[in-house]
PDB file of C-alpha atoms in Angstrom:
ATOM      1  CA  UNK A   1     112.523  90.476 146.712  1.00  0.00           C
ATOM      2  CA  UNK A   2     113.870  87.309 143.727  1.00  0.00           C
ATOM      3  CA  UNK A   3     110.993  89.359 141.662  1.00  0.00           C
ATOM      4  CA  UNK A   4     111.807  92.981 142.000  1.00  0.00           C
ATOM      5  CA  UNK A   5     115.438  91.755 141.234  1.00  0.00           C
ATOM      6  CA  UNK A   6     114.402  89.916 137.975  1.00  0.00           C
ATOM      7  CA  UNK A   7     112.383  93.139 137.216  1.00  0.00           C
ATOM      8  CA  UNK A   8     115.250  95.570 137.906  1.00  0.00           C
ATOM      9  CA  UNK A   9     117.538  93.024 135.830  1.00  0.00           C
ATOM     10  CA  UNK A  10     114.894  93.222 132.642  1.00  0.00           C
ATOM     11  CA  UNK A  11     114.930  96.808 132.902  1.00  0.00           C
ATOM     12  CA  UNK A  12     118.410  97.172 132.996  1.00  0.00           C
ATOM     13  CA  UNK A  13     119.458  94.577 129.800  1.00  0.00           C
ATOM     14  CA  UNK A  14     116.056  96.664 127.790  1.00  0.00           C
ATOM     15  CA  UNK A  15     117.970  99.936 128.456  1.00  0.00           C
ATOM     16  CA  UNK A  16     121.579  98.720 127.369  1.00  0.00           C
ATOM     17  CA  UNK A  17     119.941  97.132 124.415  1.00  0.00           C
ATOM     18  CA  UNK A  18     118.393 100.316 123.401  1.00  0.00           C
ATOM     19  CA  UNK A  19     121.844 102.412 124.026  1.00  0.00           C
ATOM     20  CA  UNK A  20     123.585 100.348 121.234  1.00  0.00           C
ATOM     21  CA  UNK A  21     120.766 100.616 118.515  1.00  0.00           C
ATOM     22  CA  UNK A  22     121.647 103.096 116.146  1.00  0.00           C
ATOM     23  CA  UNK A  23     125.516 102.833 116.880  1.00  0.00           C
ATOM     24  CA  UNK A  24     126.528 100.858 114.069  1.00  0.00           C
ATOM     25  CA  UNK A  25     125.100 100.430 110.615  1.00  0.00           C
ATOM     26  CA  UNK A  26     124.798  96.569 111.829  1.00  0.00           C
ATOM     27  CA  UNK A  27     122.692  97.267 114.792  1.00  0.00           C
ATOM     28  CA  UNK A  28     120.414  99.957 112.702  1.00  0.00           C
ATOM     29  CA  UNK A  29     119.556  97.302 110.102  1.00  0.00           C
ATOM     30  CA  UNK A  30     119.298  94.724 111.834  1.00  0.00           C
ATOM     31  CA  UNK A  31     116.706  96.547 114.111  1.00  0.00           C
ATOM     32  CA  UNK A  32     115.363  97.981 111.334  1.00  0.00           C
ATOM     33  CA  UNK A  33     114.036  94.458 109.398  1.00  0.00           C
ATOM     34  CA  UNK A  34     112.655  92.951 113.451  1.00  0.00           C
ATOM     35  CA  UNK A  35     110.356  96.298 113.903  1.00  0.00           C
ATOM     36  CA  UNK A  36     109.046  96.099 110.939  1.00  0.00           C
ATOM     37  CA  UNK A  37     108.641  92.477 111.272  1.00  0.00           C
ATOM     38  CA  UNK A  38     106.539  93.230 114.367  1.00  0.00           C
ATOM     39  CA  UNK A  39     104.502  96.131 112.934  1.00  0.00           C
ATOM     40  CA  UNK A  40     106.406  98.465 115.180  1.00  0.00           C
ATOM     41  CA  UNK A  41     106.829 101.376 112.111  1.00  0.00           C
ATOM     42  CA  UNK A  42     107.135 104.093 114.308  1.00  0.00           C
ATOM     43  CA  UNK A  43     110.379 102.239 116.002  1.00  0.00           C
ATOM     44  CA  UNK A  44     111.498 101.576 112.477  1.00  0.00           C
ATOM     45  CA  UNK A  45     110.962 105.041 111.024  1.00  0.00           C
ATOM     46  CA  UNK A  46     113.155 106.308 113.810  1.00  0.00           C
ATOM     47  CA  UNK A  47     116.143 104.475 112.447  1.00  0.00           C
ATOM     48  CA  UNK A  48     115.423 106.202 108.811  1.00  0.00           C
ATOM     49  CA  UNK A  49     116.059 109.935 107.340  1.00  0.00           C
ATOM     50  CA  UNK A  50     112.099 109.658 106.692  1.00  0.00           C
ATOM     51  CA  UNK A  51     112.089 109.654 111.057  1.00  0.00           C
ATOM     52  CA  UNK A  52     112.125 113.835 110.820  1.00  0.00           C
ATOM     53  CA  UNK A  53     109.960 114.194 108.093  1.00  0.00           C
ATOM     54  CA  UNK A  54     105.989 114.769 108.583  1.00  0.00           C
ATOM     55  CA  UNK A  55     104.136 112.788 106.250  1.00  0.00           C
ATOM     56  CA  UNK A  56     105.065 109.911 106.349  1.00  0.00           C
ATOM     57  CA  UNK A  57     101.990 107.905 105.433  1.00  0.00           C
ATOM     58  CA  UNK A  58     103.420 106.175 102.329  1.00  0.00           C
ATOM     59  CA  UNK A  59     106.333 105.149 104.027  1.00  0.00           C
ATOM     60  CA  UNK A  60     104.313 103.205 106.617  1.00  0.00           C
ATOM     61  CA  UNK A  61     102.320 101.792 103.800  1.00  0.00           C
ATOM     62  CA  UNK A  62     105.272 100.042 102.205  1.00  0.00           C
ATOM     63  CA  UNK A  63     106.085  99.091 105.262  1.00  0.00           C
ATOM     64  CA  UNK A  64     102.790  96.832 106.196  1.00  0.00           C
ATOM     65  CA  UNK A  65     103.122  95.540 102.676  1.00  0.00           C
ATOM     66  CA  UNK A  66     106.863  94.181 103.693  1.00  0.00           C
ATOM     67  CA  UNK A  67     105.311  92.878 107.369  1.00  0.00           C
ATOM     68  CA  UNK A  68     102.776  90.763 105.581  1.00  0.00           C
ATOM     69  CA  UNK A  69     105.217  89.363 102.834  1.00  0.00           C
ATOM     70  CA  UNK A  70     107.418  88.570 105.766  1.00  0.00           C
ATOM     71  CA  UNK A  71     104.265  86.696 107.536  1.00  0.00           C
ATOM     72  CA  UNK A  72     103.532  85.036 104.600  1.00  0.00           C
ATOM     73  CA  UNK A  73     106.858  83.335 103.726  1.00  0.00           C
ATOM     74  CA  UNK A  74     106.789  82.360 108.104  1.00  0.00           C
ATOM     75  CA  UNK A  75     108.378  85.842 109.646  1.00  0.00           C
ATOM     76  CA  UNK A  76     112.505  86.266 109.662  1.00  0.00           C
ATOM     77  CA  UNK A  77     114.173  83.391 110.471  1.00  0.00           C
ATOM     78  CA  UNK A  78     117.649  85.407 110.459  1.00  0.00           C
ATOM     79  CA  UNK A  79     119.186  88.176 109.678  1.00  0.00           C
ATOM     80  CA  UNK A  80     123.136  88.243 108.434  1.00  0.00           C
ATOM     81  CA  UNK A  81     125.301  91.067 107.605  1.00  0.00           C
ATOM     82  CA  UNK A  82     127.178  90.021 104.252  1.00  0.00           C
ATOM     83  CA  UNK A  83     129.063  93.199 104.072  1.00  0.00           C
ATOM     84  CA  UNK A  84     129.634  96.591 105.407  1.00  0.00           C
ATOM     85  CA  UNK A  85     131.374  99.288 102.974  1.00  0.00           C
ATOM     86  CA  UNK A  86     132.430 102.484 104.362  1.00  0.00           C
ATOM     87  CA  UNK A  87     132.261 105.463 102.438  1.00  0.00           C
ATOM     88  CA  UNK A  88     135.759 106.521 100.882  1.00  0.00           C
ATOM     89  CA  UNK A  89     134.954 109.908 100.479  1.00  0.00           C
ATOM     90  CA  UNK A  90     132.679 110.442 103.586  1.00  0.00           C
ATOM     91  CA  UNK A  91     133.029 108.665 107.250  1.00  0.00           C
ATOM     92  CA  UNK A  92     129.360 109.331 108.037  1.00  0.00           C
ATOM     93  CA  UNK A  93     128.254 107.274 104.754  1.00  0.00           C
ATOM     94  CA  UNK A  94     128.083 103.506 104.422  1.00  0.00           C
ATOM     95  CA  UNK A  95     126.560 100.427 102.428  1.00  0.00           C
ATOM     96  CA  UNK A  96     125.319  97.552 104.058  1.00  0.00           C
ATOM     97  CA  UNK A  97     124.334  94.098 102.449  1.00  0.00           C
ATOM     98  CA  UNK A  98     122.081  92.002 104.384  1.00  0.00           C
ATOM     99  CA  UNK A  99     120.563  88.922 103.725  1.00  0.00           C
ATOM    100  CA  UNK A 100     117.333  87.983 105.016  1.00  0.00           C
ATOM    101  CA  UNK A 101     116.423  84.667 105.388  1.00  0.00           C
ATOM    102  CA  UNK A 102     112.696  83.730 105.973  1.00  0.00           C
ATOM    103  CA  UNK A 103     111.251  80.791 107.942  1.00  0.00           C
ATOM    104  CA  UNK A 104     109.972  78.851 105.275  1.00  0.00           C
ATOM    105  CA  UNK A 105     113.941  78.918 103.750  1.00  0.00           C
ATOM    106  CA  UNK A 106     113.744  81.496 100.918  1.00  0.00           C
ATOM    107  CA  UNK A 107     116.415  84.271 101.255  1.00  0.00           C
ATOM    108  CA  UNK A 108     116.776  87.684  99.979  1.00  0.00           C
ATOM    109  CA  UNK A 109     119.807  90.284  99.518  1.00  0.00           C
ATOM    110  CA  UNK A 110     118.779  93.762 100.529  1.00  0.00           C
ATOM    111  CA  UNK A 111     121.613  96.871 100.254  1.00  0.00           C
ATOM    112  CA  UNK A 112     120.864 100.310 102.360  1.00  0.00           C
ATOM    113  CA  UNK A 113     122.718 103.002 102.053  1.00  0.00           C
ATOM    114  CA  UNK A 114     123.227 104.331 105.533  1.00  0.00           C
ATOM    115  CA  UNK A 115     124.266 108.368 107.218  1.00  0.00           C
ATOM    116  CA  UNK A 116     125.200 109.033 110.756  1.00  0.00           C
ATOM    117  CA  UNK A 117     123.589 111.943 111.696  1.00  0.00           C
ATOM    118  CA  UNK A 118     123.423 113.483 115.664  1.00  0.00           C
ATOM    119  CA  UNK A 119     126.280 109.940 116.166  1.00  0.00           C
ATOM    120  CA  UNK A 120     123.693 107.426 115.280  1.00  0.00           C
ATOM    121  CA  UNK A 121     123.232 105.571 112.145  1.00  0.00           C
ATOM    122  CA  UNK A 122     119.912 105.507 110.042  1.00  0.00           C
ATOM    123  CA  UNK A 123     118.833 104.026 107.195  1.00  0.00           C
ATOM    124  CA  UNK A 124     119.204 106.906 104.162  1.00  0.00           C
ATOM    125  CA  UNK A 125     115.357 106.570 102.482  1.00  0.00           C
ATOM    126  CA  UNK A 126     114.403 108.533  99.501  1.00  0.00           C
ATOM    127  CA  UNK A 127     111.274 108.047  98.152  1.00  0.00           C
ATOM    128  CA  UNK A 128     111.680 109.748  94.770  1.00  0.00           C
ATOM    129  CA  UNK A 129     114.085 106.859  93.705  1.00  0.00           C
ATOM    130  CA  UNK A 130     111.811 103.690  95.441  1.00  0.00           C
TER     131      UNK A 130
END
């Protein structure tokens, strides 16, 4: 009974974990940088515009280059949200500063430009300009 309990408790904190990803531009990035950490790109192309495009194959690409740089310099240590800028001119547009810092103590700034699009944010990716 103590194990179907713990079981039913798991389930329930995995499912209101996954109801708040995607509802702030915090929550998206920060998700974002931990599934690609673990090699989970398909998780991590959800929380993109790139998520409801086809190919995707160069996207994923980049994205094991940036899992092994992160293995390399001992995985993400943390991840802290220096600022969050709303768009004046549009409430579904914002600009988020993170900075990563890396287990062997080197840091570094990243911006995204997020959208909310269907109520959940994602990560605004354009190839073109990368």
């Amino acid at each position: 009974m103590k194990r179907i309990f713990t079981i039913l408790s798991l389930a329930l904190c995995l499912a209101l974990i996954s109801c708040g990803v995607g509802r702030t531009p915090k929550s998206t990035t920060m998700s974002f940088f931990r599934a690609i950490e673990a090699g989970e790109y398909v998780e991590a192309l959800e929380l993109t515009t790139l998520g409801d495009e086809g190919d995707t194959e160069l996207y994923c690409a980049i994205m094991d280059k940036e899992r092994k740089s992160i293995a390399e310099k001992g995985g993400i240590a943390k991840v802290e949200i220096l600022s969050v800028n709303p768009s004046m001119e549009d409430e579904n547009r914002a600009t988020i500063t993170t900075l990563l810092t890396y287990g062997n103590g080197t840091t570094h700034e990243e911006v995204c430009e997020m959208v909310k699009i269907d109520n959940r944010w994602k990560i605004d990716v354009n190839l073109n300009t990368k």
